[in-house]
Coordinates of C-alpha atoms in Angstrom, one line a residue:
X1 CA -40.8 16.6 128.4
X2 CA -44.3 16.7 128.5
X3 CA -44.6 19.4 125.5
X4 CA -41.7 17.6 124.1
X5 CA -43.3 14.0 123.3
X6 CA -47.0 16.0 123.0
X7 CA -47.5 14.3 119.8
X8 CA -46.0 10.8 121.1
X9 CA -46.9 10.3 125.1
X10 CA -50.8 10.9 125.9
X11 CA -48.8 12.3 129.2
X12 CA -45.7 12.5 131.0
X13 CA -45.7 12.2 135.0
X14 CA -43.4 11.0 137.2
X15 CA -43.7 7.6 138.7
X16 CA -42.7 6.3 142.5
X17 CA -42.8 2.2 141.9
X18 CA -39.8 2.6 138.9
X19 CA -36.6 1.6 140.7
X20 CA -33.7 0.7 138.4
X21 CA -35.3 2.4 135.1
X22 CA -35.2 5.7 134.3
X23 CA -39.0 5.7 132.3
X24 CA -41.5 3.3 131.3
X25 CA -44.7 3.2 129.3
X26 CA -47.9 2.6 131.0
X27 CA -51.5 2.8 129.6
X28 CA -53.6 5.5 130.7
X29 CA -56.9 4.2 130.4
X30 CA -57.7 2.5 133.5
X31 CA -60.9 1.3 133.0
X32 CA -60.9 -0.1 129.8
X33 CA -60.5 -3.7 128.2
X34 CA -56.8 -4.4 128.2
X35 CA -57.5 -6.2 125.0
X36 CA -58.8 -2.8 123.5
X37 CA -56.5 -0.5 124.6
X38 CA -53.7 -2.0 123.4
X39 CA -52.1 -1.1 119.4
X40 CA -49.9 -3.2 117.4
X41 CA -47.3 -4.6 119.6
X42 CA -48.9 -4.3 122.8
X43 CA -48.4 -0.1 122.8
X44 CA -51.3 1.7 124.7
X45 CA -53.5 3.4 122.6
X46 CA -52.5 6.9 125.1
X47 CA -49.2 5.8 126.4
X48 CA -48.3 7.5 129.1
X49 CA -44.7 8.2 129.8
X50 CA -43.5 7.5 133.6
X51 CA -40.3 8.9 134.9
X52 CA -38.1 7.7 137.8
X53 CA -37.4 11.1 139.6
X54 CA -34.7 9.5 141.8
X55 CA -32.9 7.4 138.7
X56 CA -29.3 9.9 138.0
X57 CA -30.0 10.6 134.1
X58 CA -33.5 12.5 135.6
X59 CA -31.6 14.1 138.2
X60 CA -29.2 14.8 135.9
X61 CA -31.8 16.0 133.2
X62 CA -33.8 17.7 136.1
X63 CA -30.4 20.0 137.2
X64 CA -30.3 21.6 133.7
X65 CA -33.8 22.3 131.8
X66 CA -32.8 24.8 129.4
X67 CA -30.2 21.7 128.0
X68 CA -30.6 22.0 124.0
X69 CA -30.0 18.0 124.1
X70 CA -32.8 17.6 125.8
X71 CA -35.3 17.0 123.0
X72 CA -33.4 14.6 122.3
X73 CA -33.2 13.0 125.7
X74 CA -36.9 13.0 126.1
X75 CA -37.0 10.5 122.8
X76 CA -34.5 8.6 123.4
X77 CA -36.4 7.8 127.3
X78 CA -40.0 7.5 125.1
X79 CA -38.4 5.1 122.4
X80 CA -36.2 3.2 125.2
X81 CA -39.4 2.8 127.2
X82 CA -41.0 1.5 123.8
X83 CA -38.3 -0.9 123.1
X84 CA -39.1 -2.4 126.7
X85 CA -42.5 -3.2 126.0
X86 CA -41.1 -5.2 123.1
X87 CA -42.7 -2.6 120.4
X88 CA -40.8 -1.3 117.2
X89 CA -39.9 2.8 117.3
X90 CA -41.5 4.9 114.8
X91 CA -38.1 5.6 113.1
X92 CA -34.9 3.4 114.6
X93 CA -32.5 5.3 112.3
X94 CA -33.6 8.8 114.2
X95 CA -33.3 6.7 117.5
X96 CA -30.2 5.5 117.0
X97 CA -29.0 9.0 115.3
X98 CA -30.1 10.4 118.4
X99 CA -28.6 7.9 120.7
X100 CA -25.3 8.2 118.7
X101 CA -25.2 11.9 119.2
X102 CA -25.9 11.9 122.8
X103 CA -22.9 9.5 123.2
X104 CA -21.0 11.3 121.6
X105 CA -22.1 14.4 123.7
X106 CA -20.6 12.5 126.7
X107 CA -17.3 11.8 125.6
X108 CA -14.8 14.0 125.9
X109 CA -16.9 17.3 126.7
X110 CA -17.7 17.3 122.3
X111 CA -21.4 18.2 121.7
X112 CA -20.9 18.6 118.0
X113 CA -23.3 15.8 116.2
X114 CA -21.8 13.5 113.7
X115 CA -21.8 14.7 109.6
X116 CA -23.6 12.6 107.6
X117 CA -20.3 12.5 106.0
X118 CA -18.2 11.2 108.7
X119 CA -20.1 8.1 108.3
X120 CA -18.2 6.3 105.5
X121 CA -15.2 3.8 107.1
X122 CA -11.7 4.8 106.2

């Protein structure tokens, strides 16, 4: 995950306080003003990603590393985790794309993605 969100997440580690969420954000500069670390929107300027190791998605993610969905996972934790902090994603259209897709990946065995086609209502 850590290679994954390289250009989003300063880091990725895994966390022991998380308890009911899968990932949060957390600033990685511990000794500087809170007032200057923080972006637009309250976003660390080198967000960290932390994972719950014991929440069942990362167990779930953990069991099967060579997943292809799991780029897509790994964004969909980031932008959730982003979302939490009350900051806007870089692109919601790709996070809900992705989201959509992953849904759909769960249902019924399918892990075909939607066509762009397929969008238009009958």
């Amino acid at each position: 995950m850590k290679a994954i969100l390289g250009g989003q997440a300063w880091d990725v580690r895994l966390s022991s306080r998380l308890t009911t969420s899968p990932a949060c954000i957390v600033a990685n500069e511990a000794n500087v003003n809170p007032a200057v670390r923080l972006r637009s929107y309250g976003m660390p300027t080198q967000p960290v990603l932390e994972i719950n190791p014991r929440h069942p998605l990362i167990k779930r993610l953990n069991r099967d590393t060579a997943d292809p969905r799991l780029v897509d996972w790994a964004h969909v934790l980031y932008d959730q985790s982003v979302l939490t902090l009350g900051a806007p994603v870089e692109d919601p259209a790709r996070f809900v794309g992705r989201l959509n897709d992953l849904l759909v990946s769960l249902t019924d065995g399918a892990d075909t993605p939607v066509e762009a086609d397929e969008e238009s209502p009958e």
